[in-house]
PDB file of C-alpha atoms in Angstrom:
ATOM      1  CA  UNK A   1       0.000   0.000   0.000  1.00 63.00           C
ATOM      2  CA  UNK A   2       1.292   3.456  -0.921  1.00 78.00           C
ATOM      3  CA  UNK A   3       2.514   5.395   2.117  1.00 91.00           C
ATOM      4  CA  UNK A   4       1.512   8.953   2.962  1.00 96.00           C
ATOM      5  CA  UNK A   5       3.988  11.343   1.264  1.00 97.00           C
ATOM      6  CA  UNK A   6       6.584  12.984   3.500  1.00 97.00           C
ATOM      7  CA  UNK A   7       8.773  15.622   1.824  1.00 98.00           C
ATOM      8  CA  UNK A   8      12.189  16.580   3.179  1.00 98.00           C
ATOM      9  CA  UNK A   9      12.490  20.254   2.249  1.00 97.00           C
ATOM     10  CA  UNK A  10      16.164  20.232   3.215  1.00 96.00           C
ATOM     11  CA  UNK A  11      16.915  18.194   0.091  1.00 97.00           C
ATOM     12  CA  UNK A  12      15.820  21.015  -2.228  1.00 97.00           C
ATOM     13  CA  UNK A  13      19.283  22.531  -1.858  1.00 94.00           C
ATOM     14  CA  UNK A  14      21.147  19.284  -2.523  1.00 96.00           C
ATOM     15  CA  UNK A  15      21.761  16.929  -5.424  1.00 97.00           C
ATOM     16  CA  UNK A  16      18.424  15.326  -4.534  1.00 97.00           C
ATOM     17  CA  UNK A  17      16.454  18.393  -5.630  1.00 97.00           C
ATOM     18  CA  UNK A  18      15.024  16.804  -8.784  1.00 97.00           C
ATOM     19  CA  UNK A  19      13.811  13.759  -6.865  1.00 98.00           C
ATOM     20  CA  UNK A  20      12.285  15.967  -4.170  1.00 98.00           C
ATOM     21  CA  UNK A  21      10.459  18.048  -6.780  1.00 98.00           C
ATOM     22  CA  UNK A  22       9.144  14.845  -8.352  1.00 98.00           C
ATOM     23  CA  UNK A  23       7.921  13.722  -4.920  1.00 98.00           C
ATOM     24  CA  UNK A  24       6.063  17.019  -4.459  1.00 98.00           C
ATOM     25  CA  UNK A  25       4.536  16.686  -7.928  1.00 98.00           C
ATOM     26  CA  UNK A  26       3.427  13.128  -7.240  1.00 97.00           C
ATOM     27  CA  UNK A  27       1.875  14.165  -3.925  1.00 97.00           C
ATOM     28  CA  UNK A  28      -0.017  17.063  -5.535  1.00 98.00           C
ATOM     29  CA  UNK A  29      -1.310  14.923  -8.392  1.00 97.00           C
ATOM     30  CA  UNK A  30      -2.193  11.803  -6.426  1.00 96.00           C
ATOM     31  CA  UNK A  31      -2.854  12.844  -2.834  1.00 97.00           C
ATOM     32  CA  UNK A  32      -3.627  16.563  -2.564  1.00 97.00           C
ATOM     33  CA  UNK A  33      -1.803  16.291   0.774  1.00 98.00           C
ATOM     34  CA  UNK A  34       1.799  15.900   1.907  1.00 98.00           C
ATOM     35  CA  UNK A  35       3.830  16.361   5.064  1.00 97.00           C
ATOM     36  CA  UNK A  36       6.926  18.572   5.309  1.00 98.00           C
ATOM     37  CA  UNK A  37       9.999  18.018   7.461  1.00 97.00           C
ATOM     38  CA  UNK A  38      13.064  20.274   7.571  1.00 97.00           C
ATOM     39  CA  UNK A  39      10.750  23.078   6.447  1.00 97.00           C
ATOM     40  CA  UNK A  40      12.783  25.900   7.969  1.00 96.00           C
ATOM     41  CA  UNK A  41      10.350  26.950  10.705  1.00 97.00           C
ATOM     42  CA  UNK A  42      12.011  27.202  14.102  1.00 96.00           C
ATOM     43  CA  UNK A  43      11.450  24.088  16.240  1.00 97.00           C
ATOM     44  CA  UNK A  44      11.696  26.203  19.386  1.00 97.00           C
ATOM     45  CA  UNK A  45       8.977  28.512  18.050  1.00 98.00           C
ATOM     46  CA  UNK A  46       6.737  25.550  17.230  1.00 98.00           C
ATOM     47  CA  UNK A  47       7.155  24.230  20.780  1.00 97.00           C
ATOM     48  CA  UNK A  48       6.270  27.659  22.174  1.00 98.00           C
ATOM     49  CA  UNK A  49       3.199  27.979  19.953  1.00 97.00           C
ATOM     50  CA  UNK A  50       2.024  24.488  20.966  1.00 97.00           C
ATOM     51  CA  UNK A  51       2.454  25.223  24.671  1.00 96.00           C
ATOM     52  CA  UNK A  52       0.676  28.576  24.475  1.00 97.00           C
ATOM     53  CA  UNK A  53      -2.152  27.180  22.331  1.00 96.00           C
ATOM     54  CA  UNK A  54      -2.866  24.437  24.865  1.00 95.00           C
ATOM     55  CA  UNK A  55      -2.606  26.868  27.773  1.00 95.00           C
ATOM     56  CA  UNK A  56      -5.040  29.244  26.069  1.00 94.00           C
ATOM     57  CA  UNK A  57      -7.547  26.447  25.504  1.00 94.00           C
ATOM     58  CA  UNK A  58      -7.350  25.319  29.137  1.00 93.00           C
ATOM     59  CA  UNK A  59      -7.693  28.871  30.460  1.00 94.00           C
ATOM     60  CA  UNK A  60     -10.166  30.467  28.050  1.00 91.00           C
ATOM     61  CA  UNK A  61     -11.833  27.929  25.753  1.00 93.00           C
ATOM     62  CA  UNK A  62     -12.429  24.689  27.644  1.00 92.00           C
ATOM     63  CA  UNK A  63     -15.255  25.948  29.857  1.00 92.00           C
ATOM     64  CA  UNK A  64     -17.002  27.588  26.898  1.00 92.00           C
ATOM     65  CA  UNK A  65     -16.837  24.322  24.993  1.00 92.00           C
ATOM     66  CA  UNK A  66     -18.279  22.362  27.929  1.00 92.00           C
ATOM     67  CA  UNK A  67     -21.121  24.858  28.214  1.00 91.00           C
ATOM     68  CA  UNK A  68     -21.864  24.505  24.491  1.00 90.00           C
ATOM     69  CA  UNK A  69     -21.911  20.706  24.793  1.00 90.00           C
ATOM     70  CA  UNK A  70     -24.308  20.879  27.745  1.00 90.00           C
ATOM     71  CA  UNK A  71     -26.525  23.488  26.070  1.00 89.00           C
ATOM     72  CA  UNK A  72     -26.943  21.366  22.940  1.00 85.00           C
ATOM     73  CA  UNK A  73     -27.202  18.071  24.814  1.00 83.00           C
ATOM     74  CA  UNK A  74     -24.432  16.469  22.782  1.00 82.00           C
ATOM     75  CA  UNK A  75     -23.291  14.028  25.464  1.00 78.00           C
ATOM     76  CA  UNK A  76     -26.760  12.487  25.643  1.00 77.00           C
ATOM     77  CA  UNK A  77     -27.185  12.163  21.867  1.00 80.00           C
ATOM     78  CA  UNK A  78     -28.526   8.793  20.707  1.00 79.00           C
ATOM     79  CA  UNK A  79     -28.393   9.284  16.936  1.00 87.00           C
ATOM     80  CA  UNK A  80     -25.830  10.664  14.504  1.00 88.00           C
ATOM     81  CA  UNK A  81     -25.303  14.445  14.648  1.00 88.00           C
ATOM     82  CA  UNK A  82     -24.776  15.804  11.144  1.00 86.00           C
ATOM     83  CA  UNK A  83     -24.963  19.572  11.660  1.00 86.00           C
ATOM     84  CA  UNK A  84     -22.310  20.161  14.343  1.00 88.00           C
ATOM     85  CA  UNK A  85     -18.626  19.428  14.903  1.00 93.00           C
ATOM     86  CA  UNK A  86     -16.915  18.367  18.138  1.00 91.00           C
ATOM     87  CA  UNK A  87     -14.480  21.255  17.853  1.00 95.00           C
ATOM     88  CA  UNK A  88     -13.455  24.362  19.790  1.00 94.00           C
ATOM     89  CA  UNK A  89     -12.158  27.090  17.458  1.00 95.00           C
ATOM     90  CA  UNK A  90     -10.488  30.485  17.448  1.00 94.00           C
ATOM     91  CA  UNK A  91      -9.814  32.421  14.219  1.00 96.00           C
ATOM     92  CA  UNK A  92      -6.714  34.601  13.882  1.00 97.00           C
ATOM     93  CA  UNK A  93      -6.404  36.833  10.818  1.00 97.00           C
ATOM     94  CA  UNK A  94      -2.916  37.889   9.674  1.00 97.00           C
ATOM     95  CA  UNK A  95      -3.425  39.427   6.207  1.00 97.00           C
ATOM     96  CA  UNK A  96      -4.423  41.832   4.868  1.00 95.00           C
ATOM     97  CA  UNK A  97      -4.939  43.208   8.411  1.00 94.00           C
ATOM     98  CA  UNK A  98      -4.322  41.331  11.663  1.00 95.00           C
ATOM     99  CA  UNK A  99      -7.141  40.946  14.193  1.00 96.00           C
ATOM    100  CA  UNK A 100      -5.000  39.572  17.041  1.00 94.00           C
ATOM    101  CA  UNK A 101      -4.988  42.853  18.964  1.00 92.00           C
ATOM    102  CA  UNK A 102      -8.798  42.783  18.939  1.00 93.00           C
ATOM    103  CA  UNK A 103      -9.129  39.386  20.660  1.00 91.00           C
ATOM    104  CA  UNK A 104      -9.469  40.256  24.350  1.00 86.00           C
ATOM    105  CA  UNK A 105      -8.340  37.070  26.088  1.00 89.00           C
ATOM    106  CA  UNK A 106      -5.122  36.434  24.154  1.00 92.00           C
ATOM    107  CA  UNK A 107      -1.996  36.670  26.271  1.00 92.00           C
ATOM    108  CA  UNK A 108       0.661  39.053  24.924  1.00 94.00           C
ATOM    109  CA  UNK A 109       3.111  36.138  24.768  1.00 96.00           C
ATOM    110  CA  UNK A 110       0.660  34.184  22.610  1.00 96.00           C
ATOM    111  CA  UNK A 111       0.125  37.160  20.285  1.00 95.00           C
ATOM    112  CA  UNK A 112       3.872  37.642  19.882  1.00 96.00           C
ATOM    113  CA  UNK A 113       4.539  33.948  19.204  1.00 97.00           C
ATOM    114  CA  UNK A 114       1.659  33.647  16.714  1.00 97.00           C
ATOM    115  CA  UNK A 115       2.792  36.775  14.877  1.00 97.00           C
ATOM    116  CA  UNK A 116       6.265  35.294  14.365  1.00 98.00           C
ATOM    117  CA  UNK A 117       4.833  31.869  13.513  1.00 98.00           C
ATOM    118  CA  UNK A 118       2.523  33.438  10.909  1.00 98.00           C
ATOM    119  CA  UNK A 119       5.440  35.288   9.293  1.00 98.00           C
ATOM    120  CA  UNK A 120       7.376  32.038   8.928  1.00 98.00           C
ATOM    121  CA  UNK A 121       4.330  30.198   7.598  1.00 98.00           C
ATOM    122  CA  UNK A 122       3.692  32.980   5.092  1.00 98.00           C
ATOM    123  CA  UNK A 123       7.226  32.621   3.716  1.00 98.00           C
ATOM    124  CA  UNK A 124       6.827  28.840   3.536  1.00 98.00           C
ATOM    125  CA  UNK A 125       3.469  29.139   1.736  1.00 98.00           C
ATOM    126  CA  UNK A 126       4.948  31.474  -0.871  1.00 98.00           C
ATOM    127  CA  UNK A 127       7.932  29.164  -1.375  1.00 98.00           C
ATOM    128  CA  UNK A 128       5.565  26.240  -1.888  1.00 98.00           C
ATOM    129  CA  UNK A 129       3.520  28.209  -4.424  1.00 98.00           C
ATOM    130  CA  UNK A 130       6.691  28.820  -6.445  1.00 98.00           C
ATOM    131  CA  UNK A 131       7.594  25.122  -6.247  1.00 98.00           C
ATOM    132  CA  UNK A 132       4.116  24.281  -7.554  1.00 98.00           C
ATOM    133  CA  UNK A 133       4.629  26.806 -10.373  1.00 98.00           C
ATOM    134  CA  UNK A 134       7.872  25.078 -11.301  1.00 98.00           C
ATOM    135  CA  UNK A 135       6.245  21.651 -11.375  1.00 98.00           C
ATOM    136  CA  UNK A 136       3.269  22.950 -13.381  1.00 97.00           C
ATOM    137  CA  UNK A 137       5.493  24.711 -15.918  1.00 97.00           C
ATOM    138  CA  UNK A 138       4.203  28.156 -14.917  1.00 97.00           C
ATOM    139  CA  UNK A 139       6.433  31.198 -14.603  1.00 96.00           C
ATOM    140  CA  UNK A 140       7.846  31.819 -11.135  1.00 96.00           C
ATOM    141  CA  UNK A 141       5.508  33.996  -9.113  1.00 96.00           C
ATOM    142  CA  UNK A 142       2.423  33.232 -11.234  1.00 98.00           C
ATOM    143  CA  UNK A 143       0.357  31.773  -8.384  1.00 98.00           C
ATOM    144  CA  UNK A 144       1.317  34.513  -5.950  1.00 97.00           C
ATOM    145  CA  UNK A 145       0.378  37.141  -8.542  1.00 97.00           C
ATOM    146  CA  UNK A 146      -3.018  35.535  -9.082  1.00 97.00           C
ATOM    147  CA  UNK A 147      -3.620  35.281  -5.329  1.00 98.00           C
ATOM    148  CA  UNK A 148      -2.688  38.928  -4.730  1.00 96.00           C
ATOM    149  CA  UNK A 149      -5.666  40.568  -6.391  1.00 93.00           C
ATOM    150  CA  UNK A 150      -5.413  44.308  -5.753  1.00 93.00           C
ATOM    151  CA  UNK A 151      -4.820  44.197  -1.989  1.00 93.00           C
ATOM    152  CA  UNK A 152      -2.713  41.089  -1.433  1.00 96.00           C
ATOM    153  CA  UNK A 153      -3.703  37.615  -0.235  1.00 97.00           C
ATOM    154  CA  UNK A 154      -5.923  36.594   2.664  1.00 98.00           C
ATOM    155  CA  UNK A 155      -4.007  34.709   5.326  1.00 98.00           C
ATOM    156  CA  UNK A 156      -5.283  33.440   8.649  1.00 98.00           C
ATOM    157  CA  UNK A 157      -5.072  30.624  11.175  1.00 98.00           C
ATOM    158  CA  UNK A 158      -7.876  28.499  12.543  1.00 97.00           C
ATOM    159  CA  UNK A 159      -6.797  27.392  16.020  1.00 97.00           C
ATOM    160  CA  UNK A 160      -8.747  24.254  16.922  1.00 96.00           C
ATOM    161  CA  UNK A 161      -8.943  21.867  19.822  1.00 94.00           C
ATOM    162  CA  UNK A 162     -10.750  18.546  19.657  1.00 95.00           C
ATOM    163  CA  UNK A 163     -11.458  17.494  23.270  1.00 93.00           C
ATOM    164  CA  UNK A 164     -12.186  13.893  24.311  1.00 92.00           C
ATOM    165  CA  UNK A 165     -15.554  12.874  22.901  1.00 92.00           C
ATOM    166  CA  UNK A 166     -17.848  10.378  24.679  1.00 90.00           C
ATOM    167  CA  UNK A 167     -19.642   9.387  21.453  1.00 89.00           C
ATOM    168  CA  UNK A 168     -17.216   9.585  18.495  1.00 90.00           C
ATOM    169  CA  UNK A 169     -19.440   7.206  16.523  1.00 90.00           C
ATOM    170  CA  UNK A 170     -22.213   9.831  16.515  1.00 91.00           C
ATOM    171  CA  UNK A 171     -20.369  13.095  15.946  1.00 90.00           C
ATOM    172  CA  UNK A 172     -17.293  14.039  13.887  1.00 93.00           C
ATOM    173  CA  UNK A 173     -14.543  16.273  15.149  1.00 93.00           C
ATOM    174  CA  UNK A 174     -14.916  18.021  11.790  1.00 95.00           C
ATOM    175  CA  UNK A 175     -17.219  16.846   9.011  1.00 94.00           C
ATOM    176  CA  UNK A 176     -15.805  15.864   5.604  1.00 94.00           C
ATOM    177  CA  UNK A 177     -15.088  18.753   3.224  1.00 96.00           C
ATOM    178  CA  UNK A 178     -12.583  20.187   0.777  1.00 97.00           C
ATOM    179  CA  UNK A 179     -10.944  23.509   1.620  1.00 97.00           C
ATOM    180  CA  UNK A 180     -12.175  26.463  -0.402  1.00 97.00           C
ATOM    181  CA  UNK A 181      -8.959  28.438  -0.552  1.00 97.00           C
ATOM    182  CA  UNK A 182      -5.428  28.144  -1.835  1.00 98.00           C
ATOM    183  CA  UNK A 183      -2.752  26.317   0.119  1.00 98.00           C
ATOM    184  CA  UNK A 184      -3.196  25.184   3.713  1.00 98.00           C
ATOM    185  CA  UNK A 185      -0.376  24.614   6.200  1.00 98.00           C
ATOM    186  CA  UNK A 186      -1.265  22.565   9.272  1.00 98.00           C
ATOM    187  CA  UNK A 187       0.661  22.266  12.533  1.00 98.00           C
ATOM    188  CA  UNK A 188      -1.075  19.348  14.239  1.00 95.00           C
ATOM    189  CA  UNK A 189      -0.794  17.473  17.487  1.00 91.00           C
ATOM    190  CA  UNK A 190       1.806  14.709  17.249  1.00 91.00           C
ATOM    191  CA  UNK A 191       0.298  12.623  20.074  1.00 88.00           C
ATOM    192  CA  UNK A 192      -3.439  12.617  19.324  1.00 88.00           C
ATOM    193  CA  UNK A 193      -4.444  11.616  15.792  1.00 88.00           C
ATOM    194  CA  UNK A 194      -7.741  12.119  13.998  1.00 93.00           C
ATOM    195  CA  UNK A 195      -7.143  13.788  10.611  1.00 96.00           C
ATOM    196  CA  UNK A 196      -8.112  11.606   7.640  1.00 96.00           C
ATOM    197  CA  UNK A 197      -8.256  12.133   3.877  1.00 97.00           C
ATOM    198  CA  UNK A 198     -10.321  10.338   1.266  1.00 97.00           C
ATOM    199  CA  UNK A 199      -8.283   8.460  -1.343  1.00 96.00           C
ATOM    200  CA  UNK A 200      -9.715   5.952  -3.815  1.00 94.00           C
ATOM    201  CA  UNK A 201     -12.852   5.607  -1.717  1.00 95.00           C
ATOM    202  CA  UNK A 202     -10.984   4.880   1.519  1.00 95.00           C
ATOM    203  CA  UNK A 203     -10.342   7.087   4.540  1.00 96.00           C
ATOM    204  CA  UNK A 204      -6.603   7.251   5.250  1.00 95.00           C
ATOM    205  CA  UNK A 205      -4.988   8.587   8.430  1.00 94.00           C
ATOM    206  CA  UNK A 206      -2.654  11.567   8.110  1.00 95.00           C
ATOM    207  CA  UNK A 207       0.150  10.456  10.429  1.00 91.00           C
ATOM    208  CA  UNK A 208       1.018  12.728  13.355  1.00 89.00           C
ATOM    209  CA  UNK A 209       4.721  13.569  13.002  1.00 93.00           C
ATOM    210  CA  UNK A 210       6.606  15.711  15.506  1.00 95.00           C
ATOM    211  CA  UNK A 211       7.420  19.224  14.244  1.00 96.00           C
ATOM    212  CA  UNK A 212       6.092  18.571  10.748  1.00 97.00           C
ATOM    213  CA  UNK A 213       3.845  20.808   8.660  1.00 98.00           C
ATOM    214  CA  UNK A 214       1.021  19.091   6.776  1.00 98.00           C
ATOM    215  CA  UNK A 215       0.154  20.743   3.461  1.00 98.00           C
ATOM    216  CA  UNK A 216      -3.060  20.357   1.519  1.00 98.00           C
ATOM    217  CA  UNK A 217      -4.376  21.997  -1.629  1.00 98.00           C
ATOM    218  CA  UNK A 218      -7.622  23.952  -1.753  1.00 98.00           C
ATOM    219  CA  UNK A 219     -10.264  24.350  -4.457  1.00 98.00           C
ATOM    220  CA  UNK A 220      -8.556  27.412  -5.964  1.00 98.00           C
ATOM    221  CA  UNK A 221      -5.410  25.464  -6.855  1.00 98.00           C
ATOM    222  CA  UNK A 222      -7.532  22.784  -8.510  1.00 97.00           C
ATOM    223  CA  UNK A 223      -9.103  25.475 -10.707  1.00 97.00           C
ATOM    224  CA  UNK A 224      -5.865  27.297 -11.534  1.00 97.00           C
ATOM    225  CA  UNK A 225      -4.068  24.016 -12.330  1.00 97.00           C
ATOM    226  CA  UNK A 226      -7.005  23.050 -14.573  1.00 95.00           C
ATOM    227  CA  UNK A 227      -7.492  19.874 -12.574  1.00 95.00           C
ATOM    228  CA  UNK A 228      -3.880  18.666 -12.655  1.00 96.00           C
ATOM    229  CA  UNK A 229      -3.927  19.059  -8.885  1.00 97.00           C
ATOM    230  CA  UNK A 230      -7.032  18.229  -6.851  1.00 95.00           C
ATOM    231  CA  UNK A 231      -8.450  19.452  -3.572  1.00 97.00           C
ATOM    232  CA  UNK A 232      -9.271  16.392  -1.475  1.00 97.00           C
ATOM    233  CA  UNK A 233     -12.055  15.580   0.975  1.00 97.00           C
ATOM    234  CA  UNK A 234     -10.808  15.311   4.545  1.00 97.00           C
ATOM    235  CA  UNK A 235     -12.269  15.092   8.028  1.00 97.00           C
ATOM    236  CA  UNK A 236     -11.341  14.867  11.701  1.00 96.00           C
ATOM    237  CA  UNK A 237     -12.452  11.860  13.732  1.00 95.00           C
ATOM    238  CA  UNK A 238     -13.255  12.648  17.360  1.00 93.00           C
ATOM    239  CA  UNK A 239     -11.355  10.588  19.923  1.00 92.00           C
ATOM    240  CA  UNK A 240     -12.425   9.258  23.325  1.00 91.00           C
ATOM    241  CA  UNK A 241      -9.005  10.061  24.813  1.00 89.00           C
ATOM    242  CA  UNK A 242      -6.710  13.051  24.446  1.00 86.00           C
ATOM    243  CA  UNK A 243      -7.234  16.658  23.352  1.00 91.00           C
ATOM    244  CA  UNK A 244      -6.030  17.122  19.766  1.00 93.00           C
ATOM    245  CA  UNK A 245      -4.480  20.488  18.854  1.00 95.00           C
ATOM    246  CA  UNK A 246      -4.681  21.788  15.296  1.00 96.00           C
ATOM    247  CA  UNK A 247      -3.440  25.074  13.821  1.00 98.00           C
ATOM    248  CA  UNK A 248      -4.512  25.285  10.181  1.00 98.00           C
ATOM    249  CA  UNK A 249      -3.166  28.342   8.353  1.00 98.00           C
ATOM    250  CA  UNK A 250      -4.922  29.263   5.112  1.00 98.00           C
ATOM    251  CA  UNK A 251      -2.986  31.199   2.448  1.00 98.00           C
ATOM    252  CA  UNK A 252      -5.858  32.238   0.208  1.00 98.00           C
ATOM    253  CA  UNK A 253      -6.447  34.595  -2.715  1.00 98.00           C
ATOM    254  CA  UNK A 254      -7.445  38.177  -2.007  1.00 97.00           C
ATOM    255  CA  UNK A 255     -11.164  38.921  -2.067  1.00 96.00           C
ATOM    256  CA  UNK A 256     -11.063  40.492  -5.542  1.00 96.00           C
ATOM    257  CA  UNK A 257      -8.586  38.014  -7.044  1.00 97.00           C
ATOM    258  CA  UNK A 258      -9.843  36.571 -10.330  1.00 96.00           C
ATOM    259  CA  UNK A 259      -9.484  32.801 -10.409  1.00 97.00           C
ATOM    260  CA  UNK A 260      -9.451  30.719 -13.588  1.00 95.00           C
ATOM    261  CA  UNK A 261      -7.387  27.955 -15.173  1.00 95.00           C
ATOM    262  CA  UNK A 262      -3.901  29.183 -16.092  1.00 96.00           C
ATOM    263  CA  UNK A 263      -3.945  29.663 -19.900  1.00 93.00           C
ATOM    264  CA  UNK A 264      -0.702  27.699 -20.203  1.00 93.00           C
ATOM    265  CA  UNK A 265      -2.457  24.655 -18.723  1.00 94.00           C
ATOM    266  CA  UNK A 266      -5.498  24.710 -21.017  1.00 90.00           C
ATOM    267  CA  UNK A 267      -4.964  22.594 -24.121  1.00 79.00           C
ATOM    268  CA  UNK A 268      -6.160  23.956 -27.448  1.00 60.00           C
ATOM    269  CA  UNK A 269      -8.809  21.252 -27.775  1.00 58.00           C
ATOM    270  CA  UNK A 270     -10.191  22.103 -24.320  1.00 61.00           C
ATOM    271  CA  UNK A 271     -10.759  25.803 -24.927  1.00 59.00           C
ATOM    272  CA  UNK A 272     -14.282  25.316 -26.265  1.00 54.00           C
ATOM    273  CA  UNK A 273     -15.268  23.059 -23.354  1.00 65.00           C
ATOM    274  CA  UNK A 274     -15.061  24.890 -20.033  1.00 69.00           C
ATOM    275  CA  UNK A 275     -14.300  22.441 -17.237  1.00 86.00           C
ATOM    276  CA  UNK A 276     -13.449  24.973 -14.558  1.00 93.00           C
ATOM    277  CA  UNK A 277     -15.057  28.405 -14.252  1.00 92.00           C
ATOM    278  CA  UNK A 278     -13.620  31.896 -14.035  1.00 94.00           C
ATOM    279  CA  UNK A 279     -14.754  33.841 -10.973  1.00 95.00           C
ATOM    280  CA  UNK A 280     -13.908  36.325  -8.250  1.00 96.00           C
ATOM    281  CA  UNK A 281     -12.647  34.585  -5.108  1.00 96.00           C
ATOM    282  CA  UNK A 282     -15.039  36.405  -2.759  1.00 96.00           C
ATOM    283  CA  UNK A 283     -17.999  35.223  -4.833  1.00 95.00           C
ATOM    284  CA  UNK A 284     -16.811  31.647  -4.436  1.00 96.00           C
ATOM    285  CA  UNK A 285     -16.443  32.062  -0.673  1.00 96.00           C
ATOM    286  CA  UNK A 286     -20.002  33.351  -0.377  1.00 94.00           C
ATOM    287  CA  UNK A 287     -21.234  30.231  -2.146  1.00 93.00           C
ATOM    288  CA  UNK A 288     -18.929  27.937  -0.155  1.00 95.00           C
ATOM    289  CA  UNK A 289     -20.210  29.268   3.183  1.00 91.00           C
ATOM    290  CA  UNK A 290     -23.497  27.436   2.716  1.00 90.00           C
ATOM    291  CA  UNK A 291     -22.143  24.380   0.895  1.00 91.00           C
ATOM    292  CA  UNK A 292     -18.872  23.600   2.715  1.00 93.00           C
ATOM    293  CA  UNK A 293     -19.811  20.058   3.643  1.00 92.00           C
ATOM    294  CA  UNK A 294     -21.056  19.119   0.180  1.00 92.00           C
ATOM    295  CA  UNK A 295     -19.220  18.008  -2.953  1.00 92.00           C
ATOM    296  CA  UNK A 296     -17.086  20.648  -4.698  1.00 94.00           C
ATOM    297  CA  UNK A 297     -18.207  19.882  -8.264  1.00 93.00           C
ATOM    298  CA  UNK A 298     -21.650  21.540  -7.928  1.00 92.00           C
ATOM    299  CA  UNK A 299     -19.889  24.612  -6.528  1.00 94.00           C
ATOM    300  CA  UNK A 300     -17.714  24.829  -9.627  1.00 93.00           C
ATOM    301  CA  UNK A 301     -20.789  24.441 -11.827  1.00 91.00           C
ATOM    302  CA  UNK A 302     -22.659  27.124  -9.898  1.00 92.00           C
ATOM    303  CA  UNK A 303     -19.777  29.581 -10.358  1.00 92.00           C
ATOM    304  CA  UNK A 304     -20.098  29.291 -14.139  1.00 87.00           C
ATOM    305  CA  UNK A 305     -23.389  31.135 -13.812  1.00 84.00           C
ATOM    306  CA  UNK A 306     -21.718  34.189 -12.247  1.00 81.00           C
ATOM    307  CA  UNK A 307     -18.715  34.164 -14.580  1.00 55.00           C
ATOM    308  CA  UNK A 308     -19.881  37.227 -16.590  1.00 45.00           C
ATOM    309  CA  UNK A 309     -19.356  39.371 -13.483  1.00 51.00           C
ATOM    310  CA  UNK A 310     -15.614  38.966 -14.022  1.00 47.00           C
ATOM    311  CA  UNK A 311     -15.853  40.914 -17.261  1.00 45.00           C
ATOM    312  CA  UNK A 312     -17.023  43.963 -15.343  1.00 45.00           C
ATOM    313  CA  UNK A 313     -13.719  44.234 -13.486  1.00 45.00           C
ATOM    314  CA  UNK A 314     -11.178  46.791 -14.622  1.00 37.00           C
ATOM    315  CA  UNK A 315      -7.508  47.213 -13.856  1.00 34.00           C
ATOM    316  CA  UNK A 316      -4.649  44.771 -13.610  1.00 33.00           C
ATOM    317  CA  UNK A 317      -6.472  42.078 -11.610  1.00 32.00           C
ATOM    318  CA  UNK A 318      -8.818  41.439 -14.532  1.00 31.00           C
ATOM    319  CA  UNK A 319      -5.931  40.294 -16.706  1.00 29.00           C
ATOM    320  CA  UNK A 320      -4.358  37.860 -14.256  1.00 29.00           C
TER     321      UNK A 320
END
C-alpha cells in the first residue's frame, strides 16, 4: 500500500532536488496532501506555539466548549449528529490586516509567538507556491500574482482543539469537506491523531509527526491548475481520549482576485469546453459558506453562472 507522502524540504538545496520536486509533484497529483519536514520553521517557536495554544484552551476555551456541549445536549445524543462538529475554534487573521490585537483574552506572549509563527508560515506558503509553479510549468511567481488581487492575499489561522468525545461514533470532530482556498499549512498534534483524507474511496490517516507541517491543496489550486492538482475531501475523527491540537493556516487569494485555469495549462482542444469556471474569489467564498460540507463539483458548476461578473472588473487584476 502506498505510504503517505513525507517531503524533506532540506533536500531542495542538494543533489536530490530533482527527486524531491518529483515527490512534491506526485503528492499534488495523487494525494492533494503531503507532510513537510526540515521546512525551515524554528522548532523552538513551534514548541512555544504548541504550549501557548494548549494553555489558552485550558484557560479560556475549555469551559465555553463544555457549556456549548451541555446546552446542545451532545453528550446524551442517541443518533448521529450531522450539523455540528466536536471542535473548539479560534480564528486569527494575519493578512491583509491582523485581528489579534482585537481578541481580548489572548496573552501578549501568545500574540507575539503567533505573529512570528505566521510570518514564517507565510514565507513557507509562498515558497511552496513557487515550487508548484515550477512543477506545473508556470512562470515563477504566477500563483502569488493571481492570489494577490489588488490588496494582497488573505491569510489566517484556525486554532482548533478537539477534546475527548464520549460518542465519536455519533459526531465528527470536523465533518468531511474540501478547503475552499489556496494552500493550507497545518501544525497538528503529534500525540493525538484524527485527521483523515479520502483516497480511492478509503479514509486514510494523516500520520502525526513531531514538528512537521502538513500541506493540503484547496479548491482554488484545482481550478488554476485546470485539474492537474485536486483538492481532497478530509475530516477529523473525534477521539475518546486526548485533546487534539490543530493550527490550520490558510494562504488564500485576495477577495477580488480573479481565479481561472492558467492559460498555459489549457490545451487547445479544451478551450471550447469549459471544465473549470472563471470567478472572483469572494464570490466563491459566499457560495462555499453554505455548501462547505457538500461536494465541490456543484460549486464549480454554480460559479459558471456568475462568470460574466468577471468581465465587469477593470484594472490589472482582470488580466491575471
